[in-house]
Amino acid sequence: MDNRQAIGSWISGPRAAAEDMGVEFGHRGAQLGLPEEGPGSIARPGRRFAALFIDWALCMLIAYGLLSGGRAQSASNWALVVFAVLSILTVGTVGFTPGKRLLGLRVVAEGGGRLSLPRVVLRTVLLVIVIPAVIWDRDGRGLHDRLSRAVQVRI
């Protein structure tokens, strides 16, 4: 291996280096038995971030208007509480938050079906902590989804 290959593998990451050596990873969600495209496939990061932004904006609006007494500084703290309650109630019952529904996403268990309430609570607590949500596996699932054995799919 010459220096150009070593630098290229470092810049592009370990997955690209492994693919260059002939390792076949398949599409995102292949290990979970999910299709590559269309309904039931793994949700793309852009849609998930947009859904999170919509949910956060809704929670900020509720917190500022109803709970913080008009104080902007305490609104973000209340928004976190509202976000956790909203996530537990909506994902636990219908499988999606308002933002996820608007963008055609749903949270399901790895084997299909709904998540149980303890798994929804675990997923929400980890999501509120934030760090697990920014650590992804090769299927594009955040650590919060992986630990709660959940998958965000397209509807």
PDB file of C-alpha atoms in Angstrom:
ATOM      1  CA  MET A   1       0.000   0.000   0.000  1.00  0.00           C
ATOM      2  CA  ASP A   2       1.446   3.347  -0.961  1.00  0.00           C
ATOM      3  CA  ASN A   3       0.923   6.552   1.004  1.00  0.00           C
ATOM      4  CA  ARG A   4      -1.886   7.772  -1.270  1.00  0.00           C
ATOM      5  CA  GLN A   5      -4.023   4.730  -0.461  1.00  0.00           C
ATOM      6  CA  ALA A   6      -3.367   5.111   3.259  1.00  0.00           C
ATOM      7  CA  ILE A   7      -4.311   8.797   3.208  1.00  0.00           C
ATOM      8  CA  GLY A   8      -7.371   8.105   1.069  1.00  0.00           C
ATOM      9  CA  SER A   9      -8.608   5.440   3.453  1.00  0.00           C
ATOM     10  CA  TRP A  10      -8.101   7.751   6.405  1.00  0.00           C
ATOM     11  CA  ILE A  11     -10.016  10.614   4.797  1.00  0.00           C
ATOM     12  CA  SER A  12     -12.887   8.546   3.418  1.00  0.00           C
ATOM     13  CA  GLY A  13     -13.274   6.403   6.524  1.00  0.00           C
ATOM     14  CA  PRO A  14     -13.040   2.729   7.381  1.00  0.00           C
ATOM     15  CA  ARG A  15     -16.165   1.723   5.451  1.00  0.00           C
ATOM     16  CA  ALA A  16     -14.836   3.129   2.182  1.00  0.00           C
ATOM     17  CA  ALA A  17     -11.459   1.490   2.782  1.00  0.00           C
ATOM     18  CA  ALA A  18     -13.133  -1.874   3.439  1.00  0.00           C
ATOM     19  CA  GLU A  19     -15.286  -1.501   0.318  1.00  0.00           C
ATOM     20  CA  ASP A  20     -12.137  -0.765  -1.706  1.00  0.00           C
ATOM     21  CA  MET A  21     -10.720  -4.062  -0.436  1.00  0.00           C
ATOM     22  CA  GLY A  22     -13.825  -5.925  -1.649  1.00  0.00           C
ATOM     23  CA  VAL A  23     -15.977  -6.167   1.482  1.00  0.00           C
ATOM     24  CA  GLU A  24     -19.693  -6.170   0.616  1.00  0.00           C
ATOM     25  CA  PHE A  25     -21.827  -4.272   3.147  1.00  0.00           C
ATOM     26  CA  GLY A  26     -25.097  -4.136   1.221  1.00  0.00           C
ATOM     27  CA  HIS A  27     -27.581  -1.305   1.521  1.00  0.00           C
ATOM     28  CA  ARG A  28     -28.606   0.384   4.755  1.00  0.00           C
ATOM     29  CA  GLY A  29     -31.029  -1.875   6.550  1.00  0.00           C
ATOM     30  CA  ALA A  30     -29.980  -5.044   4.724  1.00  0.00           C
ATOM     31  CA  GLN A  31     -28.930  -6.672   8.008  1.00  0.00           C
ATOM     32  CA  LEU A  32     -32.388  -5.930   9.409  1.00  0.00           C
ATOM     33  CA  GLY A  33     -34.181  -7.356   6.382  1.00  0.00           C
ATOM     34  CA  LEU A  34     -35.479  -3.963   5.242  1.00  0.00           C
ATOM     35  CA  PRO A  35     -35.812  -2.898   1.594  1.00  0.00           C
ATOM     36  CA  GLU A  36     -33.313  -0.516   0.030  1.00  0.00           C
ATOM     37  CA  GLU A  37     -35.894   2.013  -1.206  1.00  0.00           C
ATOM     38  CA  GLY A  38     -39.533   2.892  -0.653  1.00  0.00           C
ATOM     39  CA  PRO A  39     -41.887   2.200   2.242  1.00  0.00           C
ATOM     40  CA  GLY A  40     -40.286   0.242   5.054  1.00  0.00           C
ATOM     41  CA  SER A  41     -36.743   1.296   4.166  1.00  0.00           C
ATOM     42  CA  ILE A  42     -34.402   3.011   6.628  1.00  0.00           C
ATOM     43  CA  ALA A  43     -35.179   6.728   6.952  1.00  0.00           C
ATOM     44  CA  ARG A  44     -32.489   9.028   5.574  1.00  0.00           C
ATOM     45  CA  PRO A  45     -30.664  11.380   7.970  1.00  0.00           C
ATOM     46  CA  GLY A  46     -31.973  14.543   6.286  1.00  0.00           C
ATOM     47  CA  ARG A  47     -35.590  13.602   6.868  1.00  0.00           C
ATOM     48  CA  ARG A  48     -34.872  12.573  10.442  1.00  0.00           C
ATOM     49  CA  PHE A  49     -33.154  15.889  11.214  1.00  0.00           C
ATOM     50  CA  ALA A  50     -36.001  17.822   9.588  1.00  0.00           C
ATOM     51  CA  ALA A  51     -38.557  15.878  11.660  1.00  0.00           C
ATOM     52  CA  LEU A  52     -36.546  16.575  14.804  1.00  0.00           C
ATOM     53  CA  PHE A  53     -36.436  20.287  13.908  1.00  0.00           C
ATOM     54  CA  ILE A  54     -40.228  20.385  13.427  1.00  0.00           C
ATOM     55  CA  ASP A  55     -40.789  18.591  16.743  1.00  0.00           C
ATOM     56  CA  TRP A  56     -38.363  20.875  18.577  1.00  0.00           C
ATOM     57  CA  ALA A  57     -39.991  24.011  17.118  1.00  0.00           C
ATOM     58  CA  LEU A  58     -43.405  22.740  18.211  1.00  0.00           C
ATOM     59  CA  CYS A  59     -42.099  22.001  21.718  1.00  0.00           C
ATOM     60  CA  MET A  60     -40.461  25.437  21.961  1.00  0.00           C
ATOM     61  CA  LEU A  61     -43.726  27.075  20.938  1.00  0.00           C
ATOM     62  CA  ILE A  62     -45.681  25.115  23.558  1.00  0.00           C
ATOM     63  CA  ALA A  63     -43.066  25.766  26.248  1.00  0.00           C
ATOM     64  CA  TYR A  64     -42.801  29.476  25.525  1.00  0.00           C
ATOM     65  CA  GLY A  65     -46.535  30.037  25.257  1.00  0.00           C
ATOM     66  CA  LEU A  66     -47.785  27.852  28.078  1.00  0.00           C
ATOM     67  CA  LEU A  67     -45.055  26.970  30.560  1.00  0.00           C
ATOM     68  CA  SER A  68     -42.267  29.542  30.734  1.00  0.00           C
ATOM     69  CA  GLY A  69     -44.347  32.581  31.560  1.00  0.00           C
ATOM     70  CA  GLY A  70     -42.904  34.441  28.555  1.00  0.00           C
ATOM     71  CA  ARG A  71     -39.259  34.031  29.678  1.00  0.00           C
ATOM     72  CA  ALA A  72     -37.147  32.893  26.742  1.00  0.00           C
ATOM     73  CA  GLN A  73     -34.371  31.454  28.937  1.00  0.00           C
ATOM     74  CA  SER A  74     -36.600  28.990  30.741  1.00  0.00           C
ATOM     75  CA  ALA A  75     -38.507  28.097  27.565  1.00  0.00           C
ATOM     76  CA  SER A  76     -35.723  25.843  26.278  1.00  0.00           C
ATOM     77  CA  ASN A  77     -35.634  23.880  29.543  1.00  0.00           C
ATOM     78  CA  TRP A  78     -39.384  23.424  29.447  1.00  0.00           C
ATOM     79  CA  ALA A  79     -39.159  22.516  25.742  1.00  0.00           C
ATOM     80  CA  LEU A  80     -36.913  19.592  26.649  1.00  0.00           C
ATOM     81  CA  VAL A  81     -39.537  18.329  29.100  1.00  0.00           C
ATOM     82  CA  VAL A  82     -42.318  18.837  26.548  1.00  0.00           C
ATOM     83  CA  PHE A  83     -40.204  17.048  23.909  1.00  0.00           C
ATOM     84  CA  ALA A  84     -39.689  14.038  26.187  1.00  0.00           C
ATOM     85  CA  VAL A  85     -43.399  13.819  27.054  1.00  0.00           C
ATOM     86  CA  LEU A  86     -44.420  14.305  23.415  1.00  0.00           C
ATOM     87  CA  SER A  87     -41.998  11.627  22.250  1.00  0.00           C
ATOM     88  CA  ILE A  88     -43.051   9.075  24.866  1.00  0.00           C
ATOM     89  CA  LEU A  89     -46.763   9.624  24.265  1.00  0.00           C
ATOM     90  CA  THR A  90     -46.750   9.754  20.469  1.00  0.00           C
ATOM     91  CA  VAL A  91     -44.073   7.168  19.650  1.00  0.00           C
ATOM     92  CA  GLY A  92     -45.475   4.888  22.337  1.00  0.00           C
ATOM     93  CA  THR A  93     -48.996   5.006  20.924  1.00  0.00           C
ATOM     94  CA  VAL A  94     -48.947   5.691  17.169  1.00  0.00           C
ATOM     95  CA  GLY A  95     -45.257   5.212  16.384  1.00  0.00           C
ATOM     96  CA  PHE A  96     -44.391   8.730  15.275  1.00  0.00           C
ATOM     97  CA  THR A  97     -44.127  12.319  16.471  1.00  0.00           C
ATOM     98  CA  PRO A  98     -45.864  15.149  14.575  1.00  0.00           C
ATOM     99  CA  GLY A  99     -42.636  15.967  12.715  1.00  0.00           C
ATOM    100  CA  LYS A 100     -42.067  12.346  11.754  1.00  0.00           C
ATOM    101  CA  ARG A 101     -45.654  12.047  10.503  1.00  0.00           C
ATOM    102  CA  LEU A 102     -45.353  15.184   8.377  1.00  0.00           C
ATOM    103  CA  LEU A 103     -42.236  13.773   6.732  1.00  0.00           C
ATOM    104  CA  GLY A 104     -43.525  10.226   6.350  1.00  0.00           C
ATOM    105  CA  LEU A 105     -41.460   8.467   9.023  1.00  0.00           C
ATOM    106  CA  ARG A 106     -42.346   5.930  11.694  1.00  0.00           C
ATOM    107  CA  VAL A 107     -40.464   4.317  14.591  1.00  0.00           C
ATOM    108  CA  VAL A 108     -40.881   0.544  14.702  1.00  0.00           C
ATOM    109  CA  ALA A 109     -39.294  -2.342  16.551  1.00  0.00           C
ATOM    110  CA  GLU A 110     -36.464  -4.198  14.796  1.00  0.00           C
ATOM    111  CA  GLY A 111     -38.704  -7.134  14.006  1.00  0.00           C
ATOM    112  CA  GLY A 112     -41.620  -4.909  12.995  1.00  0.00           C
ATOM    113  CA  GLY A 113     -44.559  -3.689  15.034  1.00  0.00           C
ATOM    114  CA  ARG A 114     -44.699  -1.193  17.862  1.00  0.00           C
ATOM    115  CA  LEU A 115     -42.104  -0.548  20.509  1.00  0.00           C
ATOM    116  CA  SER A 116     -43.031  -1.487  24.053  1.00  0.00           C
ATOM    117  CA  LEU A 117     -43.401   1.354  26.553  1.00  0.00           C
ATOM    118  CA  PRO A 118     -40.116   0.608  28.387  1.00  0.00           C
ATOM    119  CA  ARG A 119     -38.235   0.669  25.073  1.00  0.00           C
ATOM    120  CA  VAL A 120     -39.920   3.954  24.089  1.00  0.00           C
ATOM    121  CA  VAL A 121     -38.922   5.485  27.445  1.00  0.00           C
ATOM    122  CA  LEU A 122     -35.328   4.236  27.037  1.00  0.00           C
ATOM    123  CA  ARG A 123     -35.167   5.618  23.488  1.00  0.00           C
ATOM    124  CA  THR A 124     -36.536   8.995  24.600  1.00  0.00           C
ATOM    125  CA  VAL A 125     -34.167   9.333  27.569  1.00  0.00           C
ATOM    126  CA  LEU A 126     -31.201   8.533  25.331  1.00  0.00           C
ATOM    127  CA  LEU A 127     -32.454  10.957  22.682  1.00  0.00           C
ATOM    128  CA  VAL A 128     -32.787  13.744  25.263  1.00  0.00           C
ATOM    129  CA  ILE A 129     -29.184  13.114  26.371  1.00  0.00           C
ATOM    130  CA  VAL A 130     -28.225  13.804  22.687  1.00  0.00           C
ATOM    131  CA  ILE A 131     -24.836  12.032  22.586  1.00  0.00           C
ATOM    132  CA  PRO A 132     -26.288   8.594  21.709  1.00  0.00           C
ATOM    133  CA  ALA A 133     -28.255  10.193  18.868  1.00  0.00           C
ATOM    134  CA  VAL A 134     -25.117  11.432  17.090  1.00  0.00           C
ATOM    135  CA  ILE A 135     -23.334   8.052  17.209  1.00  0.00           C
ATOM    136  CA  TRP A 136     -24.523   5.963  14.253  1.00  0.00           C
ATOM    137  CA  ASP A 137     -24.023   2.391  13.124  1.00  0.00           C
ATOM    138  CA  ARG A 138     -23.548   1.290   9.517  1.00  0.00           C
ATOM    139  CA  ASP A 139     -27.302   1.130   8.972  1.00  0.00           C
ATOM    140  CA  GLY A 140     -27.582   4.804   9.896  1.00  0.00           C
ATOM    141  CA  ARG A 141     -29.334   4.149  13.199  1.00  0.00           C
ATOM    142  CA  GLY A 142     -28.428   6.261  16.193  1.00  0.00           C
ATOM    143  CA  LEU A 143     -27.213   4.600  19.360  1.00  0.00           C
ATOM    144  CA  HIS A 144     -30.542   5.502  21.002  1.00  0.00           C
ATOM    145  CA  ASP A 145     -32.371   3.461  18.343  1.00  0.00           C
ATOM    146  CA  ARG A 146     -29.885   0.615  18.491  1.00  0.00           C
ATOM    147  CA  LEU A 147     -30.047   0.269  22.284  1.00  0.00           C
ATOM    148  CA  SER A 148     -33.846   0.380  22.286  1.00  0.00           C
ATOM    149  CA  ARG A 149     -33.919  -1.996  19.286  1.00  0.00           C
ATOM    150  CA  ALA A 150     -35.870   0.486  17.189  1.00  0.00           C
ATOM    151  CA  VAL A 151     -35.688   1.497  13.537  1.00  0.00           C
ATOM    152  CA  GLN A 152     -36.922   4.685  11.897  1.00  0.00           C
ATOM    153  CA  VAL A 153     -38.485   3.729   8.567  1.00  0.00           C
ATOM    154  CA  ARG A 154     -40.268   5.478   5.748  1.00  0.00           C
ATOM    155  CA  ILE A 155     -44.048   5.104   5.630  1.00  0.00           C
TER     156      ILE A 155
END
